[in-house]
Coordinates of C-alpha atoms in Angstrom, one line a residue:
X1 CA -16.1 13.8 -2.7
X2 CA -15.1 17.3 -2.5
X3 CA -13.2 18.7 -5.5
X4 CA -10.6 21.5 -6.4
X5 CA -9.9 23.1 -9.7
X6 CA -6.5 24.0 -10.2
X7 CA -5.5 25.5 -13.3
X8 CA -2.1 23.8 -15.9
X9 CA -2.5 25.5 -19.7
X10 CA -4.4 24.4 -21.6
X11 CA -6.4 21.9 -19.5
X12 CA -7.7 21.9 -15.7
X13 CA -6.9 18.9 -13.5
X14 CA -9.8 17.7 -11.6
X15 CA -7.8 16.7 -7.9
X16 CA -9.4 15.0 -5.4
X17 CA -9.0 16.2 -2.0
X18 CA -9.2 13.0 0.2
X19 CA -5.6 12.9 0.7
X20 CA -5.8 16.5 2.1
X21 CA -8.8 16.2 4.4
X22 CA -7.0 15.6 7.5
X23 CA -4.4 19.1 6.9
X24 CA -8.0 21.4 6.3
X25 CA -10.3 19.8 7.7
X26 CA -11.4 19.0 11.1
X27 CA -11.9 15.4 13.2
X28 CA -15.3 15.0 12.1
X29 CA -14.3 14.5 8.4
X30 CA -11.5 12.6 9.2
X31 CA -13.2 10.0 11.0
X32 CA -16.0 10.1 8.5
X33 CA -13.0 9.2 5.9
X34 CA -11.3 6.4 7.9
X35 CA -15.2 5.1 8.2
X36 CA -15.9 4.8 4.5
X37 CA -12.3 3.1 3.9
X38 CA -12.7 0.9 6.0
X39 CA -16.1 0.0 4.7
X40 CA -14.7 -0.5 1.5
X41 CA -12.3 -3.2 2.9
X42 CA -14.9 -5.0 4.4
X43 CA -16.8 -5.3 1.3
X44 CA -13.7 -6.3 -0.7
X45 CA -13.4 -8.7 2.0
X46 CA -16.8 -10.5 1.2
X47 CA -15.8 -10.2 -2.6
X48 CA -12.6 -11.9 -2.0
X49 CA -14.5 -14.6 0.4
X50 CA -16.9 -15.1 -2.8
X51 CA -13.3 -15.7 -5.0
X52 CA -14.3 -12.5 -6.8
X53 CA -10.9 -10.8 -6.8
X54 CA -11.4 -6.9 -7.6
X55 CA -8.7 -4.2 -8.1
X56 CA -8.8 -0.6 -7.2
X57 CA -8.7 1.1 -10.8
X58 CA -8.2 4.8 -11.9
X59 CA -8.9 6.4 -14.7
X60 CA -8.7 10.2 -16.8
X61 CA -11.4 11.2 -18.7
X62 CA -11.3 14.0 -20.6
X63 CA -14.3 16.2 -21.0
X64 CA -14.8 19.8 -21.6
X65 CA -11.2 20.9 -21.2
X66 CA -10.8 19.3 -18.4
X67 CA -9.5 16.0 -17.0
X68 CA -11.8 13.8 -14.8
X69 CA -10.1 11.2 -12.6
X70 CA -12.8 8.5 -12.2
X71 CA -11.8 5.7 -9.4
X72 CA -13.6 2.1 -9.3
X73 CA -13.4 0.8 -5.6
X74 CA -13.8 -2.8 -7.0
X75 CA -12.9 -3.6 -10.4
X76 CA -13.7 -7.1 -11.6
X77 CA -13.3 -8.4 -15.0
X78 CA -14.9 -11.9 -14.9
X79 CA -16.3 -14.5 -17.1
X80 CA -19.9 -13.4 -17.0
X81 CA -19.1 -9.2 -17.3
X82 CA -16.7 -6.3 -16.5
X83 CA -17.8 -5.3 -13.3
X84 CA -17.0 -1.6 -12.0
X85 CA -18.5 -1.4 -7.9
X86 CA -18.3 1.6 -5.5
X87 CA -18.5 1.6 -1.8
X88 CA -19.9 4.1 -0.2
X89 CA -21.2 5.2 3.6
X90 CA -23.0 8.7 2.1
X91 CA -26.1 8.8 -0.1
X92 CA -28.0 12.0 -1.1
X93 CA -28.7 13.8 -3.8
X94 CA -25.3 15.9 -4.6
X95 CA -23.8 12.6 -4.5
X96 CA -25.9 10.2 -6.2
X97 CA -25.7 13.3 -9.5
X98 CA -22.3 13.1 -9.1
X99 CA -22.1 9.5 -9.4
X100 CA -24.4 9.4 -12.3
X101 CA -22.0 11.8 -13.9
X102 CA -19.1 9.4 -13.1
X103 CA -20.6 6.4 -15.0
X104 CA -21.5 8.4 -18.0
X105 CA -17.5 9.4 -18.1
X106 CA -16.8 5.7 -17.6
X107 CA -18.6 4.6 -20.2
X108 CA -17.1 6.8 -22.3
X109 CA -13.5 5.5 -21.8
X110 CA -14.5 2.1 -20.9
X111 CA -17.5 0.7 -23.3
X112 CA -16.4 -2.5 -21.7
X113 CA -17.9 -2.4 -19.2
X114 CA -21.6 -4.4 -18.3
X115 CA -22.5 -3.5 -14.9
X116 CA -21.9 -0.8 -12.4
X117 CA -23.1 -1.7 -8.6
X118 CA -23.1 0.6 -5.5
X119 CA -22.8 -1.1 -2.0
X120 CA -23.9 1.5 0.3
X121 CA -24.0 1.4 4.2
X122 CA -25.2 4.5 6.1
X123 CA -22.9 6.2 8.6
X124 CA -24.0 5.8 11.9
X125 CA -22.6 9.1 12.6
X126 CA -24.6 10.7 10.1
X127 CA -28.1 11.8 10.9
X128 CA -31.1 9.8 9.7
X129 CA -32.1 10.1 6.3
X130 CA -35.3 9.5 5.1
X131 CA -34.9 9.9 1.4
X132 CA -32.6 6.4 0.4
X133 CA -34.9 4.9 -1.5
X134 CA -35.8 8.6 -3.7
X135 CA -31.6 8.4 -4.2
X136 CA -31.9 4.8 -5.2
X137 CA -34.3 5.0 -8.0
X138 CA -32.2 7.8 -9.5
X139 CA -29.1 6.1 -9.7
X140 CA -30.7 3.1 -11.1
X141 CA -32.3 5.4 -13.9
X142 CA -28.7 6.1 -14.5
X143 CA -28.0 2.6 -15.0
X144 CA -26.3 1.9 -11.0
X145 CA -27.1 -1.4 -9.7
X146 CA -27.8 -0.3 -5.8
X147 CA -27.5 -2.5 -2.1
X148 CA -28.7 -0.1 0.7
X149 CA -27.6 -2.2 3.2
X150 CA -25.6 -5.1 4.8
X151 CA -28.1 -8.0 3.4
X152 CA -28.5 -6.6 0.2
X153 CA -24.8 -6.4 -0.6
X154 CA -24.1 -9.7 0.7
X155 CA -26.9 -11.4 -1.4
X156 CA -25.6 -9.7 -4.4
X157 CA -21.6 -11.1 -3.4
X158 CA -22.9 -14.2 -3.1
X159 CA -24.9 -14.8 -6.3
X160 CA -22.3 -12.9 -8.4
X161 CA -19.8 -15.6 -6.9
X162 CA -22.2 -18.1 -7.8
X163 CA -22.6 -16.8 -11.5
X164 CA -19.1 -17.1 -12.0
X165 CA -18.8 -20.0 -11.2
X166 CA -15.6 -19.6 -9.7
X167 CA -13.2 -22.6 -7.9
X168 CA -13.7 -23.0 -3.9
X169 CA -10.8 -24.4 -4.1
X170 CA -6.8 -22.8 -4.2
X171 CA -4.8 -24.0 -7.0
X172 CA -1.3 -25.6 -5.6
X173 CA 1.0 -25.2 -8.2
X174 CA 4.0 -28.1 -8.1
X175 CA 7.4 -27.9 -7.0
X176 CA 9.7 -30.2 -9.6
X177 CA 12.7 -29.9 -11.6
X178 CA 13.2 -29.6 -14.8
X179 CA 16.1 -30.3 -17.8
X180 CA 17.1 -27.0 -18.6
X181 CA 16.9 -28.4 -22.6
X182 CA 13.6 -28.4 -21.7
X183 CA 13.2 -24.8 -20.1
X184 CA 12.3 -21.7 -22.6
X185 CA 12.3 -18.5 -22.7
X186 CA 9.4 -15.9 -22.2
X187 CA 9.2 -13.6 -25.4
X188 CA 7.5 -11.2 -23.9
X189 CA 10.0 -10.6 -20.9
X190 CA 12.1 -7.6 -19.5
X191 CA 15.7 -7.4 -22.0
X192 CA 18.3 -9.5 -20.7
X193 CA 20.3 -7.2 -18.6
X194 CA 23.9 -8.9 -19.2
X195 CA 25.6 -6.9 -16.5
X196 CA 22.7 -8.2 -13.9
X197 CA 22.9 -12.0 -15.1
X198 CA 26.5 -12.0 -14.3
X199 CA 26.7 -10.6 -10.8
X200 CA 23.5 -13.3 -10.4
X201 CA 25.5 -16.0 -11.9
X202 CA 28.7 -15.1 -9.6
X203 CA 26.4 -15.3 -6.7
X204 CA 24.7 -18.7 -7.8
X205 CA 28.4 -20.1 -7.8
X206 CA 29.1 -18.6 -4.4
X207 CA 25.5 -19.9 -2.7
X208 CA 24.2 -22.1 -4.9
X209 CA 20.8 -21.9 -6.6
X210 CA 18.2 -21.2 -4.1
X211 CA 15.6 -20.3 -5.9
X212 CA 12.9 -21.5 -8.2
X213 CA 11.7 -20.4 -11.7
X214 CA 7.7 -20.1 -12.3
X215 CA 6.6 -22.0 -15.6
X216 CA 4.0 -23.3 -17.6
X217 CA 3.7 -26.4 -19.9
X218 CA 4.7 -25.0 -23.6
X219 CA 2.0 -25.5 -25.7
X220 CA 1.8 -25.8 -29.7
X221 CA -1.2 -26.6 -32.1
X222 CA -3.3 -28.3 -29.3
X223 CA -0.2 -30.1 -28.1
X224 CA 2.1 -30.0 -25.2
X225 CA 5.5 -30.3 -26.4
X226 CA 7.2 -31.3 -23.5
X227 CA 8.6 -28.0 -22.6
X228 CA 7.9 -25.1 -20.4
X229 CA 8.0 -21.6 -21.1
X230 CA 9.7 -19.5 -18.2
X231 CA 7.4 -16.4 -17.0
X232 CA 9.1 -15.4 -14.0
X233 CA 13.5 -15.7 -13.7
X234 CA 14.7 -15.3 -17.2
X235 CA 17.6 -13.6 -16.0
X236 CA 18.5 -16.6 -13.5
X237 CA 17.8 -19.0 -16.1
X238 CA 20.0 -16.5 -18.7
X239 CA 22.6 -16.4 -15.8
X240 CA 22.9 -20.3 -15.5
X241 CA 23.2 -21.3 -19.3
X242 CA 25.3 -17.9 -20.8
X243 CA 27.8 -18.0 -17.6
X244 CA 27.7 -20.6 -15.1
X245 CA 27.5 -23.4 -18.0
X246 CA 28.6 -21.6 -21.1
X247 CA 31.4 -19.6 -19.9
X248 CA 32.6 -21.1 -16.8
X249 CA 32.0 -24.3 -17.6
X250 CA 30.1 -25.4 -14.7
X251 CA 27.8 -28.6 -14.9
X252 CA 24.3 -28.1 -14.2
X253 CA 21.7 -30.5 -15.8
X254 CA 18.3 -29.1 -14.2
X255 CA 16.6 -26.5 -12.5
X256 CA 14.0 -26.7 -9.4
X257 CA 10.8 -24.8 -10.9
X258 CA 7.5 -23.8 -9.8
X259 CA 4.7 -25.7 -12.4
X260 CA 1.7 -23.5 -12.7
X261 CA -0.2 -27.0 -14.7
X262 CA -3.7 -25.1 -15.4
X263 CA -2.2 -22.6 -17.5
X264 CA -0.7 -22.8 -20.7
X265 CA 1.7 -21.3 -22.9
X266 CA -0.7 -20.9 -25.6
X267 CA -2.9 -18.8 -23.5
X268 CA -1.1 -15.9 -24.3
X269 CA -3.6 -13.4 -22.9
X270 CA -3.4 -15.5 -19.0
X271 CA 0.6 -15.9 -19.0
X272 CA 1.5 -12.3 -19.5
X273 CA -1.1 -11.5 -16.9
X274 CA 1.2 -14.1 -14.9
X275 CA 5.0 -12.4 -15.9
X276 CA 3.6 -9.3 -15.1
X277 CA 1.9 -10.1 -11.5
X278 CA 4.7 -11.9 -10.5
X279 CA 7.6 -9.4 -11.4
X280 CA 6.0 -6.1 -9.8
X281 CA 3.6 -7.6 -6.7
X282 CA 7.3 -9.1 -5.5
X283 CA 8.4 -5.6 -4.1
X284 CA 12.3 -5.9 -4.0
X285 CA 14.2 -4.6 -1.0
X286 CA 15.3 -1.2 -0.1
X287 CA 17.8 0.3 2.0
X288 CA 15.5 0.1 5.1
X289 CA 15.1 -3.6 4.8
X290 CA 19.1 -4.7 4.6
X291 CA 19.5 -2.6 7.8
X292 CA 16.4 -4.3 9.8
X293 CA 17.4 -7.7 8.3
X294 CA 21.1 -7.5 9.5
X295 CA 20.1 -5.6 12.4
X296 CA 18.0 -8.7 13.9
X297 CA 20.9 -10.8 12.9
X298 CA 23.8 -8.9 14.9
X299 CA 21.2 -9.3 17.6
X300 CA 20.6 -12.9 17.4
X301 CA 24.6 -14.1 17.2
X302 CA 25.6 -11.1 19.7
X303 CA 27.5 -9.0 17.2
X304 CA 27.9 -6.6 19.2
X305 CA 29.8 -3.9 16.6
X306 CA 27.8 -4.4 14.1
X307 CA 24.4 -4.1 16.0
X308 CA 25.2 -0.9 17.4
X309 CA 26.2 0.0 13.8
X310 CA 23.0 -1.0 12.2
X311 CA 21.2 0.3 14.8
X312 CA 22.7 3.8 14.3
X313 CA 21.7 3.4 10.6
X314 CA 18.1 2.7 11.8
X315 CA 18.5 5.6 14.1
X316 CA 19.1 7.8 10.8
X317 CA 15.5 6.8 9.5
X318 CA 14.4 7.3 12.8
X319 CA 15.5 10.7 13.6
X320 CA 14.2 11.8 9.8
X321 CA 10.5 10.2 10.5
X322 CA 10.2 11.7 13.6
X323 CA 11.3 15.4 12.6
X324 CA 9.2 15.3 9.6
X325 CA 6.7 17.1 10.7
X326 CA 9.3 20.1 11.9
X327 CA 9.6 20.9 8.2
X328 CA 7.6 22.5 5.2
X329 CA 4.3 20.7 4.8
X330 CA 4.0 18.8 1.3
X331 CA 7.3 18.9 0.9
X332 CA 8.8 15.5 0.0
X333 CA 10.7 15.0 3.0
X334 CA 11.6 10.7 3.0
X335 CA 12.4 8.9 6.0
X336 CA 16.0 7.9 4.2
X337 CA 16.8 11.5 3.5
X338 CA 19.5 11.7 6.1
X339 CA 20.4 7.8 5.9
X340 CA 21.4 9.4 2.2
X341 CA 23.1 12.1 3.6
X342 CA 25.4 10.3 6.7
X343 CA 25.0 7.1 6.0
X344 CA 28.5 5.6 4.5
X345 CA 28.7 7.9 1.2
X346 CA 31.2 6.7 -1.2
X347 CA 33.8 9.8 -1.3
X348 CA 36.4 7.6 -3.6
X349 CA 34.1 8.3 -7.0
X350 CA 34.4 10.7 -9.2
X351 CA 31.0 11.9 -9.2
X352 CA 30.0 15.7 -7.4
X353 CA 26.7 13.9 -5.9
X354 CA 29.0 11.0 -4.0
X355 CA 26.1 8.2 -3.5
X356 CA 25.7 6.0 -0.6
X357 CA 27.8 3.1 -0.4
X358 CA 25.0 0.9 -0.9
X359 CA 26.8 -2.5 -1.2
X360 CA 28.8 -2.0 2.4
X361 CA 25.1 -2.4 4.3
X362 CA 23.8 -4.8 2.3
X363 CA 26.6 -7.2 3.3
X364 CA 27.1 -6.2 6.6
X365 CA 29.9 -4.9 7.1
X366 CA 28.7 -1.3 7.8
X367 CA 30.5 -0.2 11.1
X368 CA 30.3 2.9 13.4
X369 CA 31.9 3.8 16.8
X370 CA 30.2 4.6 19.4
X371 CA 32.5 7.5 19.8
X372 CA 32.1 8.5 16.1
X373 CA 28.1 8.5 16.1
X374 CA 28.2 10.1 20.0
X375 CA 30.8 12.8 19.1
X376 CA 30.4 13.6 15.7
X377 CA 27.3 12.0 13.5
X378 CA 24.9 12.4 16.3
X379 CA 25.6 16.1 17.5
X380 CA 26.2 17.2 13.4
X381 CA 22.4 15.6 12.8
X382 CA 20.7 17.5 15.3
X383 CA 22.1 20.9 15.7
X384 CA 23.2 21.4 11.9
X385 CA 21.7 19.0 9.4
X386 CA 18.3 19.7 10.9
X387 CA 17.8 23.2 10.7
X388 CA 20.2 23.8 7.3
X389 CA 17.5 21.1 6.0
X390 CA 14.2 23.4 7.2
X391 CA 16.0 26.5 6.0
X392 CA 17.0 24.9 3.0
X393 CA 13.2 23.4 2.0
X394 CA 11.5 26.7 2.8
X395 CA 14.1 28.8 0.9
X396 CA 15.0 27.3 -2.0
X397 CA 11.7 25.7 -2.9
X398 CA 12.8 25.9 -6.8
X399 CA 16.1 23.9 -6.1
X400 CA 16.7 20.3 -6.1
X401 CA 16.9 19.3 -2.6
X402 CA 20.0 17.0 -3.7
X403 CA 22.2 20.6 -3.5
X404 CA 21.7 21.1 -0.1
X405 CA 22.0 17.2 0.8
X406 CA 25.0 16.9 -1.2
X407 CA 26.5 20.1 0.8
X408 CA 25.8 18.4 4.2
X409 CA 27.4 15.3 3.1
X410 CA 30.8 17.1 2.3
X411 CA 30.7 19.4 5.1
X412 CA 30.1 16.2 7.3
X413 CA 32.6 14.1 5.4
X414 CA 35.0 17.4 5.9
X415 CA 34.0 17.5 9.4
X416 CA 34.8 13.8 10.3
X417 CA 38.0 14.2 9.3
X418 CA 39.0 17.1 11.2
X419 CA 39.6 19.2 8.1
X420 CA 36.9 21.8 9.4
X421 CA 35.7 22.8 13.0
X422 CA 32.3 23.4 13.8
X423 CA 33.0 27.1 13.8
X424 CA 34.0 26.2 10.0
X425 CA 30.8 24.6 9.6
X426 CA 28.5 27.8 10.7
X427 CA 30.7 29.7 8.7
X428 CA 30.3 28.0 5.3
X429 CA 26.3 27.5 6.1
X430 CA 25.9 31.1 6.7
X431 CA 28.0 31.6 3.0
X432 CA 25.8 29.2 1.9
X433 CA 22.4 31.2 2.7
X434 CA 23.8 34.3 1.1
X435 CA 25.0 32.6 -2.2
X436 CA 21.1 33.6 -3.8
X437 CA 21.1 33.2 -7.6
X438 CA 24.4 31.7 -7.1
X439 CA 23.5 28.8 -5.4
X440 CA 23.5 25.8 -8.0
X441 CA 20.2 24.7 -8.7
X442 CA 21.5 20.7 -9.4
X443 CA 24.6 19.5 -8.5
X444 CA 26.9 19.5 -11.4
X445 CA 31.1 20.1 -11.2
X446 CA 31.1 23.5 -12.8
X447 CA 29.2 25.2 -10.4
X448 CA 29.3 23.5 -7.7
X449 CA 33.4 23.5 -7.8
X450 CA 32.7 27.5 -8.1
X451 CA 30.3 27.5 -4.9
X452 CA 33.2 25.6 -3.1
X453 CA 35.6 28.1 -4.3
X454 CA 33.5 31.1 -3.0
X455 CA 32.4 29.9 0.5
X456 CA 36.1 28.7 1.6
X457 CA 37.3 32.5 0.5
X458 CA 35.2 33.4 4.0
X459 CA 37.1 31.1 6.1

C-alpha cells in the first residue's frame, strides 16, 4: 500500500492513499483495488460461514515521530486467542517487509494479541511469480501465519471454527412481556434525556407502544432474581413509568420485551458489549429516509400533492448528487446540501442560520406547487444556486460553507416572495463576490446584519 507523508507540527501523519487511487491513478490500479476488496469479502464470508465473526479494526501507533495507522482486515477476539488476519491479492518482497513492519507496531499497541494470519490469493492479472514460497518463509520468521491459496485458507477457517468450538446454531431470543416492577435499569446507559422521554411518551399515548425493549435475566450472587435488566430502550421504559404512568396517570401494567436468556446480567463484560451494539448498529433515520418513506406512501394511496411534493424534495438530493462532480474536488459537497438550502427552512426563528423545518417532512405534510418548483425553486437551483455554490467553494476555501448556504436560502426565501427580482438577485451575488475580507467567515448576527446592510446599499 502506497504511502504519503504529509507534514502537522510536531508529528507526521502516515495516510493511506487507497481512497485516492482512483483521482491519480489509472484503471489498472483501480481494478487491482476493487480485486483485493473484494477478496477480502469473500474471505470474511468463509469466516462468517465458520461463526467466526471478525471486525475491520484500525489503529495509530506512534513511532519515530510519526503516527502509523495499522488496519486488521479480520479482527477476531475469541475463546482460544486474539486473532489479527490480513487479506491480501499481492505478495513480494516490498510488501511482505512492510507487513513484517506492521506486526511489530501491532504488537506494540496490542500485546494481546496471539496470532497474526495472512490469506493470500494471487491476482490473476498480475504476472507470474515465482518467488511465493521465498516471501512466505519471511513473513513466518516474522511471526505471520501464511495460506497461499484457496485450500490453504479454507482449511485454516475451518479448523479455527472448529477450535472455537463455536454454536452451528442461531440463538432465537424470546418475545414475552414483562411487569414493569420487574424491569430495571441499565447503569451503564446513555443519561436520561427528559426532554426526549416526553415527546416519546406523548407519542406512546398517541400510537401506542409498538415496540419492544431488549433484556436479560438480572442476576445476583449466582441467583436470578426474577428481574431483568434493560440494555436497549431505557428512555422508553423512562418515558412509560416518569410520564405515561407517573404524571399522566395512565395504567400500564407490562411491557412486550425481547429476552436474550443466554446472557446475564452479571456478565458485565457481554451486556455492555450488547447496549452498545444494539444502540449504534441501529442507524436512525435521516432526512433522505422520511422523504423516500412518505414518498412511496403518497404513491401507494394516490396523494397526488404530496407525491409531487416529496418528489421535488427527492429531486433536491438528486440535482446535488448529480452536479457533484461540477464542483472543487475533495471538497465536502453532501447530497442534502441544497435539500438544506430550499428545502422548507424555518424563517419564523430567531436564529441568522434559519434551519430546515425538519418536523414538516417528517410528518408529511411538506407541500410544493407545481408552479412554485417550475417557476421559481427549479430555475433559482440551476442558474443561481449552482454556480454561486462552485464560485463560492473554490473562493472562499477558508469559510464555512454555511455563509454562502445561508445567503442562498435568504435570497431564495426573498425571492419567493417577490421582495427581490432576479435582476436583484445578480446584483447582491455580484456584491457578494466583492465583499473579500468582509465576507463573514460563520454566520453570526453582527456581521452578517452588516453584510446585509452593505449589499442592499447597491440595489
Amino acid at each position: 500500500m502506497k504511502k504519503t507523508s504529509v507534514k502537522n507540527k510536531p508529528v507526521i501523519n502516515i495516510i493511506d492513499e487507497d481512497n485516492l487511487i482512483s483521482s491519480q491513478f489509472g484503471v489498472e490500479q483501480q481494478n487491482r483495488v476493487n480485486k483485493g476488496k473484494k477478496y477480502e469479502t469473500s474471505v470474511d464470508d468463509k469466516l462468517l460461514m465458520e461463526r467466526i465473526i471478525c471486525k475491520k479494526l484500525s489503529i495509530t501507533v506512534y513511532e519515530h515521530g510519526i503516527d502509523h495507522t495499522c488496519i486488521a482486515d479480520h479482527f477476531y477476539i475469541g475463546k482460544t486467542g486474539i486473532y489479527w488476519m490480513e487479506s491480501t491479492i499481492i505478495l513480494d518482497e516490498n510488501h511482505a517487509d512492510r507487513l513484517n513492519t506492521k506486526l511489530r507496531r501491532v504488537k506494540q499497541f496490542r500485546k494481546d494479541v496471539t496470532d497474526f494470519v495472512i490469506f493470500f490469493e494471487k491476482n490473476p492479472d498480475q504476472k507470474s511469480r515465482n518467488n511465493i514460497q521465498r516471501y512466505k518463509k519471511i513473513l513466518e520468521a516474522g511471526g505471520w501465519t501464511v495460506c497461499i491459496n484457496g485450500e490453504e485458507t479454507s482449511k485454516y477457517i475451518k479448523n479455527l471454527g472448529k477450535i472455537e468450538g463455536n454454536p452451528d446454531k442461531i440463538k432465537i431470543a424470546k418475545s414475552i412481556n414483562i411487569p414493569i416492577n420487574k424491569l430495571v435499569y441499565h447503569p451503564s446507559n446513555r443519561k436520561i434525556d427528559e426532554a426526549r422521554c416526553r415527546e416519546l411518551a406523548k407519542s406512546i399515548v398517541k400510537e401506542g407502544f409498538i415496540s419492544q425493549l431488549n433484556v436479560v435475566p438480572e442476576w445476583k450472587r449466582g441467583r436470578f432474581t426474577g428481574k431483568y435488566v434493560v440494555f436497549e430502550g431505557n428512555h422508553r421504559l423512562h418515558a412509560v413509568i416518569e410520564f405515561c404512568i407517573k404524571e399522566w396517570g395512565f395504567a400500564i401494567d407490562e411491557l412486550p420485551c425481547v429476552l436474550v436468556d443466554w446472557i446475564k446480567s452479571d456478565d458485565k463484560v457481554k451486556v455492555h458489549e450488547l447496549l452498545i451494539l444494539v444502540n449504534t448498529t441501529q442507524k436512525p433515520w435521516g432526512m433522505p429516509d422520511y422523504v423516500i418513506s412518505h414518498l412511496k406512501e403518497a404513491k401507494e394511496r394516490n396523494q397526488k400533492h404530496k407525491e409531487y411534493s416529496y418528489d421535488k424534495l427527492d429531486w433536491l438530493y438528486r440535482i446535488t448528487k448529480k452536479t457533484h462532480i461540477d464542483n472543487v474536488v475533495n471538497k465536502d459537497f453532501k447530497d442534502s446540501r441544497f435539500f438544506y438550502i430550499f428545502g422548507p427552512v424555518d424563517f419564523d426563528n430567531a436564529k441568522i442560520g434559519k434551519t430546515i423545518d425538519r418536523d414538516i417532512v417528517k410528518i408529511g405534510e411538506y407541500r410544493i406547487s407545481e408552479t412554485e418548483f417550475e417557476n421559481i425553486m427549479k430555475p433559482f437551483v440551476m442558474n443561481v444556486a449552482m454556480p454561486f455554490v462552485k464560485w463560492f467553494d473554490v473562493n472562499l476555501k477558508n469559510w464555512d460553507k454555511k455563509v454562502g448556504d445561508v445567503f442562498l436560502k435568504y435570497l431564495y426565501h426573498e425571492y419567493k416572495l417577490q421582495r427581490y427580482t432576479m435582476k436583484d438577485i445578480h446584483k447582491l451575488i455580484d456584491g457578494f463576490k466583492l465583499l473579500g475580507d468582509k465576507t463573514p467567515v460563520q454566520v453570526k448576527k453582527e456581521p452578517w446584519d452588516a453584510m446585509w446592510e452593505t449589499l442592499e446599499k447597491m440595489l
